[in-house]
Amino acid sequence: MSERGPATAPSHDSSPDSPSAPTATTPLKATRRTGLLVTFVLGGLTALPPLPMDMYLPALPQVTDALHSPAATVQLTLTACLAGMALGQLVIGPMSDKWGRRRPLLIGMVVYVLATAICALAPTTELLISFRLLQGLAGAAAIVIARAVVRDLYDGDEMARFFSTLMLISGAAPIIAPLIGGQVLRFADWRGVFLVLTVVGAVLTLMVWRGLGETLPPERRHTGGLGSALRTMRGLLGDRVFAGYTLTGGFSFAVLFSYISASPFVVQEIYGASPQAFALLFGLNSVGLILVGQINGKLLVGRVRLDKVLAVGLSVVTAAAVALLLMSTGVFGEVGLTPIATALFVLMSAMGVVLPNTNAQALMRTPHAAGSASALLGTSSFLIGAIASPLVGIAGEDTAVPMAVVQLVCALLAVSAFLGLCRPWQSAPTASSVAGA
């Protein structure tokens, strides 16, 4: 197994377009500092997509009142951003396989910053939905290229460990973002949230410009056009195991996003919590996700088969979803916020092993087309999540049953894809067996 880390990857490209790449004479200590910087940049990129979601969550009820729109319509501002991220990855992922990682990433980041600033000026819900779609399309560059860069740098268990390390950084976003959003709402309206997001996006763009070199050397780039990209994606989807991990990750993400979309209304409208209390509960759930992710990366990877860990994580997610459905339908009588919050904490924490391990298992099979594979992983997750988002509010703001039903159905579909397509009890083909797809 090759072990490649961010300390050595920038040396792939010595072009002027990669200012941070160390030369052969770079001292070891400086190279390690570059590797740490790249880790933080990649963590920031993987944290970017949650920011426009999570920081915005406490403002959803306020947007509903300010723009005089029903909750289901306002939730479409989440769906639009998510759908944009899904569709954008399909374009930007193959672009990064052809032109390298750095240039498409910088272009996407600049457009993201501009679109976020425009969101703060939207006078109607319809225009806000449109600008959120553009924001998502541009922000797709961050997550799809970050995953592809990780695949450029790492392989095998090392890749799973690094994804767990990134979760330590990117997982802080769901903790900090709602807290910041809740505090912003104490001094400004919902438009202030988008102004803060604009500043954060500009800072991250500068970090990418200064700290992330090119990780895909010219000799490993694809030279074909659209037809070649489509054939590559078709070959990837034709690999049963890759498709299985893609669907497992996609339906698991839908469980997570149904919680993200519905929890502001469930916690604040049904159980009467303040925006600040909601932000605190949301942050605690994210702490659970981070802690379990670190247990996965530091203790489990390399000692326990990734598929075994993934199976346990999926089982816990499903059990938590069953508990939520039973409580929300009144099987245990009238329950308060504490039991609901506990089940949501367990569900979120289990994602700390489900999400990084599905990504690692899928990308291990695709060293020949990391950008396209990352695009398919991201697109499936965001599209399925975008479909789940409006469903959780279909019965209005006074019941948590739709959220629990969507979570349980998606969890069962994730388990079905894992067992039916990945077939973890069998020996999977090596990555080279699908390299010619």
mmCIF file of N, CA and C in Angstrom, residues 258-372:
data_model
loop_
_atom_site.group_PDB
_atom_site.id
_atom_site.type_symbol
_atom_site.label_atom_id
_atom_site.label_comp_id
_atom_site.label_asym_id
_atom_site.label_seq_id
_atom_site.Cartn_x
_atom_site.Cartn_y
_atom_site.Cartn_z
ATOM 1 N N SER A 258 -32.329 15.198 6.350
ATOM 2 C CA SER A 258 -33.706 15.326 6.821
ATOM 3 C C SER A 258 -33.722 15.887 8.237
ATOM 4 N N TYR A 259 -32.728 15.498 9.033
ATOM 5 C CA TYR A 259 -32.583 16.087 10.368
ATOM 6 C C TYR A 259 -32.232 17.573 10.266
ATOM 7 N N ILE A 260 -31.280 17.907 9.389
ATOM 8 C CA ILE A 260 -30.861 19.302 9.247
ATOM 9 C C ILE A 260 -32.039 20.175 8.816
ATOM 10 N N SER A 261 -32.837 19.684 7.887
ATOM 11 C CA SER A 261 -33.928 20.472 7.341
ATOM 12 C C SER A 261 -35.091 20.618 8.318
ATOM 13 N N ALA A 262 -35.396 19.546 9.059
ATOM 14 C CA ALA A 262 -36.591 19.561 9.912
ATOM 15 C C ALA A 262 -36.327 20.033 11.332
ATOM 16 N N SER A 263 -35.100 19.877 11.816
ATOM 17 C CA SER A 263 -34.845 20.133 13.234
ATOM 18 C C SER A 263 -35.133 21.569 13.683
ATOM 19 N N PRO A 264 -34.925 22.612 12.862
ATOM 20 C CA PRO A 264 -35.275 23.954 13.351
ATOM 21 C C PRO A 264 -36.743 24.072 13.731
ATOM 22 N N PHE A 265 -37.617 23.443 12.946
ATOM 23 C CA PHE A 265 -39.046 23.517 13.219
ATOM 24 C C PHE A 265 -39.437 22.559 14.346
ATOM 25 N N VAL A 266 -38.840 21.353 14.364
ATOM 26 C CA VAL A 266 -39.159 20.388 15.409
ATOM 27 C C VAL A 266 -38.738 20.926 16.780
ATOM 28 N N VAL A 267 -37.505 21.428 16.870
ATOM 29 C CA VAL A 267 -36.970 21.867 18.162
ATOM 30 C C VAL A 267 -37.575 23.204 18.598
ATOM 31 N N GLN A 268 -37.724 24.140 17.646
ATOM 32 C CA GLN A 268 -38.162 25.481 18.018
ATOM 33 C C GLN A 268 -39.686 25.632 18.011
ATOM 34 N N GLU A 269 -40.345 25.109 16.985
ATOM 35 C CA GLU A 269 -41.784 25.312 16.868
ATOM 36 C C GLU A 269 -42.585 24.307 17.696
ATOM 37 N N ILE A 270 -42.183 23.038 17.688
ATOM 38 C CA ILE A 270 -42.937 22.010 18.403
ATOM 39 C C ILE A 270 -42.585 22.002 19.889
ATOM 40 N N TYR A 271 -41.287 22.110 20.193
ATOM 41 C CA TYR A 271 -40.865 22.009 21.583
ATOM 42 C C TYR A 271 -40.515 23.358 22.203
ATOM 43 N N GLY A 272 -40.664 24.450 21.456
ATOM 44 C CA GLY A 272 -40.564 25.789 22.016
ATOM 45 C C GLY A 272 -39.181 26.255 22.407
ATOM 46 N N ALA A 273 -38.110 25.656 21.857
ATOM 47 C CA ALA A 273 -36.762 26.090 22.188
ATOM 48 C C ALA A 273 -36.433 27.389 21.457
ATOM 49 N N SER A 274 -35.549 28.177 22.032
ATOM 50 C CA SER A 274 -35.099 29.418 21.404
ATOM 51 C C SER A 274 -34.084 29.104 20.305
ATOM 52 N N PRO A 275 -33.808 30.065 19.405
ATOM 53 C CA PRO A 275 -32.759 29.839 18.400
ATOM 54 C C PRO A 275 -31.412 29.496 19.032
ATOM 55 N N GLN A 276 -31.107 30.106 20.181
ATOM 56 C CA GLN A 276 -29.837 29.830 20.841
ATOM 57 C C GLN A 276 -29.819 28.407 21.413
ATOM 58 N N ALA A 277 -30.949 27.962 21.987
ATOM 59 C CA ALA A 277 -31.022 26.597 22.510
ATOM 60 C C ALA A 277 -30.931 25.577 21.372
ATOM 61 N N PHE A 278 -31.597 25.880 20.256
ATOM 62 C CA PHE A 278 -31.489 24.993 19.103
ATOM 63 C C PHE A 278 -30.042 24.890 18.634
ATOM 64 N N ALA A 279 -29.364 26.033 18.561
ATOM 65 C CA ALA A 279 -27.970 26.030 18.120
ATOM 66 C C ALA A 279 -27.102 25.199 19.058
ATOM 67 N N LEU A 280 -27.370 25.269 20.362
ATOM 68 C CA LEU A 280 -26.605 24.488 21.333
ATOM 69 C C LEU A 280 -26.828 22.991 21.127
ATOM 70 N N LEU A 281 -28.081 22.574 20.964
ATOM 71 C CA LEU A 281 -28.373 21.161 20.728
ATOM 72 C C LEU A 281 -27.751 20.677 19.422
ATOM 73 N N PHE A 282 -27.840 21.514 18.404
ATOM 74 C CA PHE A 282 -27.244 21.158 17.110
ATOM 75 C C PHE A 282 -25.737 20.988 17.264
ATOM 76 N N GLY A 283 -25.115 21.880 18.028
ATOM 77 C CA GLY A 283 -23.686 21.786 18.253
ATOM 78 C C GLY A 283 -23.296 20.533 19.011
ATOM 79 N N LEU A 284 -24.084 20.147 20.015
ATOM 80 C CA LEU A 284 -23.803 18.927 20.774
ATOM 81 C C LEU A 284 -23.863 17.698 19.867
ATOM 82 N N ASN A 285 -24.834 17.658 18.975
ATOM 83 C CA ASN A 285 -24.927 16.542 18.038
ATOM 84 C C ASN A 285 -23.690 16.479 17.143
ATOM 85 N N SER A 286 -23.200 17.627 16.741
ATOM 86 C CA SER A 286 -22.010 17.662 15.894
ATOM 87 C C SER A 286 -20.773 17.215 16.662
ATOM 88 N N VAL A 287 -20.724 17.519 17.961
ATOM 89 C CA VAL A 287 -19.624 17.022 18.798
ATOM 90 C C VAL A 287 -19.621 15.495 18.808
ATOM 91 N N GLY A 288 -20.808 14.900 18.917
ATOM 92 C CA GLY A 288 -20.896 13.448 18.866
ATOM 93 C C GLY A 288 -20.380 12.897 17.560
ATOM 94 N N LEU A 289 -20.729 13.537 16.447
ATOM 95 C CA LEU A 289 -20.255 13.101 15.138
ATOM 96 C C LEU A 289 -18.734 13.177 15.067
ATOM 97 N N ILE A 290 -18.154 14.262 15.573
ATOM 98 C CA ILE A 290 -16.703 14.435 15.534
ATOM 99 C C ILE A 290 -16.008 13.378 16.389
ATOM 100 N N LEU A 291 -16.502 13.167 17.603
ATOM 101 C CA LEU A 291 -15.862 12.217 18.499
ATOM 102 C C LEU A 291 -15.879 10.804 17.923
ATOM 103 N N VAL A 292 -17.009 10.389 17.394
ATOM 104 C CA VAL A 292 -17.087 9.052 16.802
ATOM 105 C C VAL A 292 -16.203 8.973 15.558
ATOM 106 N N GLY A 293 -16.139 10.057 14.790
ATOM 107 C CA GLY A 293 -15.249 10.081 13.632
ATOM 108 C C GLY A 293 -13.799 9.900 14.025
ATOM 109 N N GLN A 294 -13.381 10.505 15.144
ATOM 110 C CA GLN A 294 -12.002 10.351 15.600
ATOM 111 C C GLN A 294 -11.740 8.946 16.146
ATOM 112 N N ILE A 295 -12.722 8.363 16.807
ATOM 113 C CA ILE A 295 -12.591 6.960 17.233
ATOM 114 C C ILE A 295 -12.410 6.067 16.012
ATOM 115 N N ASN A 296 -13.166 6.362 14.967
ATOM 116 C CA ASN A 296 -13.053 5.602 13.725
ATOM 117 C C ASN A 296 -11.643 5.701 13.156
ATOM 118 N N GLY A 297 -11.129 6.941 13.039
ATOM 119 C CA GLY A 297 -9.835 7.138 12.402
ATOM 120 C C GLY A 297 -8.660 6.705 13.246
ATOM 121 N N LYS A 298 -8.733 6.929 14.569
ATOM 122 C CA LYS A 298 -7.583 6.657 15.434
ATOM 123 C C LYS A 298 -7.547 5.236 15.976
ATOM 124 N N LEU A 299 -8.709 4.632 16.203
ATOM 125 C CA LEU A 299 -8.750 3.335 16.874
ATOM 126 C C LEU A 299 -9.218 2.183 15.990
ATOM 127 N N LEU A 300 -10.168 2.452 15.085
ATOM 128 C CA LEU A 300 -10.795 1.353 14.350
ATOM 129 C C LEU A 300 -10.128 1.071 13.010
ATOM 130 N N VAL A 301 -9.819 2.125 12.244
ATOM 131 C CA VAL A 301 -9.228 1.927 10.916
ATOM 132 C C VAL A 301 -7.878 1.235 11.047
ATOM 133 N N GLY A 302 -7.698 0.157 10.286
ATOM 134 C CA GLY A 302 -6.466 -0.619 10.357
ATOM 135 C C GLY A 302 -6.548 -1.776 11.329
ATOM 136 N N ARG A 303 -7.505 -1.741 12.251
ATOM 137 C CA ARG A 303 -7.692 -2.830 13.216
ATOM 138 C C ARG A 303 -8.957 -3.629 12.936
ATOM 139 N N VAL A 304 -9.994 -2.951 12.471
ATOM 140 C CA VAL A 304 -11.269 -3.600 12.150
ATOM 141 C C VAL A 304 -11.589 -3.292 10.696
ATOM 142 N N ARG A 305 -12.099 -4.265 9.985
ATOM 143 C CA ARG A 305 -12.460 -4.040 8.584
ATOM 144 C C ARG A 305 -13.443 -2.882 8.467
ATOM 145 N N LEU A 306 -13.220 -2.032 7.471
ATOM 146 C CA LEU A 306 -14.084 -0.869 7.292
ATOM 147 C C LEU A 306 -15.539 -1.284 7.118
ATOM 148 N N ASP A 307 -15.777 -2.384 6.417
ATOM 149 C CA ASP A 307 -17.154 -2.833 6.197
ATOM 150 C C ASP A 307 -17.842 -3.227 7.501
ATOM 151 N N LYS A 308 -17.090 -3.815 8.434
ATOM 152 C CA LYS A 308 -17.688 -4.177 9.722
ATOM 153 C C LYS A 308 -18.077 -2.922 10.501
ATOM 154 N N VAL A 309 -17.181 -1.939 10.498
ATOM 155 C CA VAL A 309 -17.487 -0.681 11.190
ATOM 156 C C VAL A 309 -18.685 -0.007 10.540
ATOM 157 N N LEU A 310 -18.719 -0.015 9.213
ATOM 158 C CA LEU A 310 -19.824 0.599 8.485
ATOM 159 C C LEU A 310 -21.145 -0.104 8.803
ATOM 160 N N ALA A 311 -21.116 -1.427 8.905
ATOM 161 C CA ALA A 311 -22.337 -2.178 9.225
ATOM 162 C C ALA A 311 -22.870 -1.802 10.601
ATOM 163 N N VAL A 312 -21.984 -1.663 11.578
ATOM 164 C CA VAL A 312 -22.422 -1.261 12.915
ATOM 165 C C VAL A 312 -23.004 0.149 12.879
ATOM 166 N N GLY A 313 -22.347 1.061 12.165
ATOM 167 C CA GLY A 313 -22.854 2.428 12.072
ATOM 168 C C GLY A 313 -24.235 2.498 11.452
ATOM 169 N N LEU A 314 -24.451 1.748 10.376
ATOM 170 C CA LEU A 314 -25.762 1.727 9.736
ATOM 171 C C LEU A 314 -26.822 1.139 10.663
ATOM 172 N N SER A 315 -26.453 0.130 11.443
ATOM 173 C CA SER A 315 -27.403 -0.475 12.382
ATOM 174 C C SER A 315 -27.825 0.529 13.451
ATOM 175 N N VAL A 316 -26.867 1.305 13.961
ATOM 176 C CA VAL A 316 -27.179 2.299 14.985
ATOM 177 C C VAL A 316 -28.073 3.390 14.411
ATOM 178 N N VAL A 317 -27.778 3.846 13.202
ATOM 179 C CA VAL A 317 -28.608 4.868 12.557
ATOM 180 C C VAL A 317 -30.040 4.373 12.413
ATOM 181 N N THR A 318 -30.200 3.140 11.962
ATOM 182 C CA THR A 318 -31.540 2.578 11.773
ATOM 183 C C THR A 318 -32.281 2.459 13.102
ATOM 184 N N ALA A 319 -31.599 2.000 14.136
ATOM 185 C CA ALA A 319 -32.236 1.872 15.450
ATOM 186 C C ALA A 319 -32.675 3.233 15.991
ATOM 187 N N ALA A 320 -31.841 4.264 15.807
ATOM 188 C CA ALA A 320 -32.203 5.603 16.267
ATOM 189 C C ALA A 320 -33.411 6.133 15.503
ATOM 190 N N ALA A 321 -33.467 5.848 14.198
ATOM 191 C CA ALA A 321 -34.603 6.294 13.392
ATOM 192 C C ALA A 321 -35.892 5.599 13.832
ATOM 193 N N VAL A 322 -35.806 4.316 14.177
ATOM 194 C CA VAL A 322 -36.983 3.593 14.684
ATOM 195 C C VAL A 322 -37.450 4.229 15.991
ATOM 196 N N ALA A 323 -36.517 4.544 16.879
ATOM 197 C CA ALA A 323 -36.884 5.152 18.162
ATOM 198 C C ALA A 323 -37.561 6.505 17.955
ATOM 199 N N LEU A 324 -37.043 7.299 17.032
ATOM 200 C CA LEU A 324 -37.648 8.603 16.750
ATOM 201 C C LEU A 324 -39.066 8.460 16.230
ATOM 202 N N LEU A 325 -39.281 7.474 15.352
ATOM 203 C CA LEU A 325 -40.620 7.273 14.805
ATOM 204 C C LEU A 325 -41.593 6.842 15.902
ATOM 205 N N LEU A 326 -41.167 5.930 16.773
ATOM 206 C CA LEU A 326 -42.040 5.472 17.852
ATOM 207 C C LEU A 326 -42.390 6.618 18.806
ATOM 208 N N MET A 327 -41.407 7.457 19.110
ATOM 209 C CA MET A 327 -41.675 8.570 20.027
ATOM 210 C C MET A 327 -42.565 9.625 19.386
ATOM 211 N N SER A 328 -42.317 9.948 18.115
ATOM 212 C CA SER A 328 -43.082 11.008 17.454
ATOM 213 C C SER A 328 -44.518 10.604 17.172
ATOM 214 N N THR A 329 -44.775 9.290 17.062
ATOM 215 C CA THR A 329 -46.147 8.825 16.835
ATOM 216 C C THR A 329 -46.905 8.577 18.127
ATOM 217 N N GLY A 330 -46.257 8.786 19.274
ATOM 218 C CA GLY A 330 -46.950 8.668 20.551
ATOM 219 C C GLY A 330 -47.011 7.282 21.128
ATOM 220 N N VAL A 331 -46.207 6.354 20.617
ATOM 221 C CA VAL A 331 -46.229 4.993 21.154
ATOM 222 C C VAL A 331 -45.848 4.982 22.626
ATOM 223 N N PHE A 332 -44.936 5.869 23.018
ATOM 224 C CA PHE A 332 -44.496 5.951 24.408
ATOM 225 C C PHE A 332 -45.217 7.063 25.164
ATOM 226 N N GLY A 333 -46.336 7.525 24.620
ATOM 227 C CA GLY A 333 -47.030 8.644 25.224
ATOM 228 C C GLY A 333 -46.396 9.960 24.812
ATOM 229 N N GLU A 334 -46.743 11.016 25.495
ATOM 230 C CA GLU A 334 -46.193 12.325 25.168
ATOM 231 C C GLU A 334 -44.787 12.442 25.740
ATOM 232 N N VAL A 335 -43.820 12.656 24.858
ATOM 233 C CA VAL A 335 -42.425 12.778 25.290
ATOM 234 C C VAL A 335 -41.973 14.224 25.138
ATOM 235 N N GLY A 336 -40.998 14.600 25.918
ATOM 236 C CA GLY A 336 -40.461 15.948 25.847
ATOM 237 C C GLY A 336 -39.290 16.033 24.889
ATOM 238 N N LEU A 337 -38.585 17.145 24.961
ATOM 239 C CA LEU A 337 -37.470 17.382 24.052
ATOM 240 C C LEU A 337 -36.289 16.467 24.345
ATOM 241 N N THR A 338 -36.079 16.125 25.618
ATOM 242 C CA THR A 338 -34.880 15.368 25.982
ATOM 243 C C THR A 338 -34.790 14.009 25.287
ATOM 244 N N PRO A 339 -35.842 13.165 25.290
ATOM 245 C CA PRO A 339 -35.734 11.885 24.577
ATOM 246 C C PRO A 339 -35.524 12.058 23.066
ATOM 247 N N ILE A 340 -36.223 13.023 22.480
ATOM 248 C CA ILE A 340 -36.042 13.275 21.043
ATOM 249 C C ILE A 340 -34.608 13.698 20.766
ATOM 250 N N ALA A 341 -34.085 14.618 21.578
ATOM 251 C CA ALA A 341 -32.716 15.103 21.384
ATOM 252 C C ALA A 341 -31.704 13.982 21.577
ATOM 253 N N THR A 342 -31.969 13.066 22.501
ATOM 254 C CA THR A 342 -31.053 11.945 22.723
ATOM 255 C C THR A 342 -30.987 11.038 21.503
ATOM 256 N N ALA A 343 -32.153 10.716 20.934
ATOM 257 C CA ALA A 343 -32.170 9.863 19.740
ATOM 258 C C ALA A 343 -31.470 10.544 18.568
ATOM 259 N N LEU A 344 -31.683 11.850 18.420
ATOM 260 C CA LEU A 344 -31.004 12.583 17.348
ATOM 261 C C LEU A 344 -29.497 12.610 17.570
ATOM 262 N N PHE A 345 -29.064 12.698 18.834
ATOM 263 C CA PHE A 345 -27.635 12.673 19.140
ATOM 264 C C PHE A 345 -27.015 11.339 18.733
ATOM 265 N N VAL A 346 -27.699 10.242 19.049
ATOM 266 C CA VAL A 346 -27.195 8.916 18.678
ATOM 267 C C VAL A 346 -27.118 8.785 17.159
ATOM 268 N N LEU A 347 -28.169 9.236 16.465
ATOM 269 C CA LEU A 347 -28.198 9.159 15.008
ATOM 270 C C LEU A 347 -27.050 9.955 14.391
ATOM 271 N N MET A 348 -26.871 11.193 14.849
ATOM 272 C CA MET A 348 -25.806 12.037 14.302
ATOM 273 C C MET A 348 -24.430 11.455 14.600
ATOM 274 N N SER A 349 -24.233 10.931 15.808
ATOM 275 C CA SER A 349 -22.922 10.393 16.179
ATOM 276 C C SER A 349 -22.537 9.219 15.294
ATOM 277 N N ALA A 350 -23.503 8.357 14.977
ATOM 278 C CA ALA A 350 -23.206 7.195 14.140
ATOM 279 C C ALA A 350 -22.745 7.598 12.748
ATOM 280 N N MET A 351 -23.135 8.789 12.304
ATOM 281 C CA MET A 351 -22.661 9.260 11.001
ATOM 282 C C MET A 351 -21.145 9.443 10.980
ATOM 283 N N GLY A 352 -20.524 9.517 12.154
ATOM 284 C CA GLY A 352 -19.081 9.660 12.225
ATOM 285 C C GLY A 352 -18.317 8.471 11.696
ATOM 286 N N VAL A 353 -18.959 7.309 11.618
ATOM 287 C CA VAL A 353 -18.318 6.156 10.981
ATOM 288 C C VAL A 353 -18.924 5.855 9.616
ATOM 289 N N VAL A 354 -20.181 6.198 9.414
ATOM 290 C CA VAL A 354 -20.842 5.870 8.147
ATOM 291 C C VAL A 354 -20.280 6.702 6.998
ATOM 292 N N LEU A 355 -20.227 8.020 7.162
ATOM 293 C CA LEU A 355 -19.861 8.888 6.042
ATOM 294 C C LEU A 355 -18.405 8.755 5.611
ATOM 295 N N PRO A 356 -17.417 8.829 6.510
ATOM 296 C CA PRO A 356 -16.040 8.705 6.025
ATOM 297 C C PRO A 356 -15.729 7.342 5.447
ATOM 298 N N ASN A 357 -16.314 6.287 5.987
ATOM 299 C CA ASN A 357 -15.992 4.947 5.508
ATOM 300 C C ASN A 357 -16.641 4.639 4.163
ATOM 301 N N THR A 358 -17.850 5.158 3.911
ATOM 302 C CA THR A 358 -18.427 4.959 2.573
ATOM 303 C C THR A 358 -17.612 5.714 1.527
ATOM 304 N N ASN A 359 -17.191 6.940 1.836
ATOM 305 C CA ASN A 359 -16.355 7.686 0.898
ATOM 306 C C ASN A 359 -15.043 6.956 0.617
ATOM 307 N N ALA A 360 -14.379 6.492 1.673
ATOM 308 C CA ALA A 360 -13.090 5.826 1.506
ATOM 309 C C ALA A 360 -13.232 4.542 0.705
ATOM 310 N N GLN A 361 -14.228 3.730 1.024
ATOM 311 C CA GLN A 361 -14.416 2.468 0.324
ATOM 312 C C GLN A 361 -14.703 2.686 -1.161
ATOM 313 N N ALA A 362 -15.497 3.706 -1.469
ATOM 314 C CA ALA A 362 -15.793 3.971 -2.880
ATOM 315 C C ALA A 362 -14.576 4.510 -3.619
ATOM 316 N N LEU A 363 -13.865 5.452 -3.023
ATOM 317 C CA LEU A 363 -12.738 6.079 -3.711
ATOM 318 C C LEU A 363 -11.524 5.173 -3.816
ATOM 319 N N MET A 364 -11.419 4.167 -2.946
ATOM 320 C CA MET A 364 -10.325 3.207 -3.067
ATOM 321 C C MET A 364 -10.354 2.507 -4.421
ATOM 322 N N ARG A 365 -11.522 2.386 -5.000
ATOM 323 C CA ARG A 365 -11.678 1.652 -6.255
ATOM 324 C C ARG A 365 -11.446 2.525 -7.483
ATOM 325 N N THR A 366 -11.212 3.830 -7.291
ATOM 326 C CA THR A 366 -11.233 4.737 -8.444
ATOM 327 C C THR A 366 -10.014 5.660 -8.503
ATOM 328 N N PRO A 367 -8.786 5.137 -8.410
ATOM 329 C CA PRO A 367 -7.631 6.036 -8.498
ATOM 330 C C PRO A 367 -7.480 6.668 -9.878
ATOM 331 N N HIS A 368 -8.109 6.051 -10.894
ATOM 332 C CA HIS A 368 -7.972 6.521 -12.268
ATOM 333 C C HIS A 368 -8.889 7.697 -12.583
ATOM 334 N N ALA A 369 -9.889 7.963 -11.757
ATOM 335 C CA ALA A 369 -10.859 9.033 -12.051
ATOM 336 C C ALA A 369 -11.424 9.571 -10.750
ATOM 337 N N ALA A 370 -10.541 10.113 -9.926
ATOM 338 C CA ALA A 370 -10.974 10.551 -8.596
ATOM 339 C C ALA A 370 -11.980 11.690 -8.671
ATOM 340 N N GLY A 371 -11.799 12.609 -9.631
ATOM 341 C CA GLY A 371 -12.729 13.728 -9.749
ATOM 342 C C GLY A 371 -14.125 13.274 -10.137
ATOM 343 N N SER A 372 -14.207 12.413 -11.127
ATOM 344 C CA SER A 372 -15.511 11.910 -11.567
ATOM 345 C C SER A 372 -16.167 11.059 -10.483
#
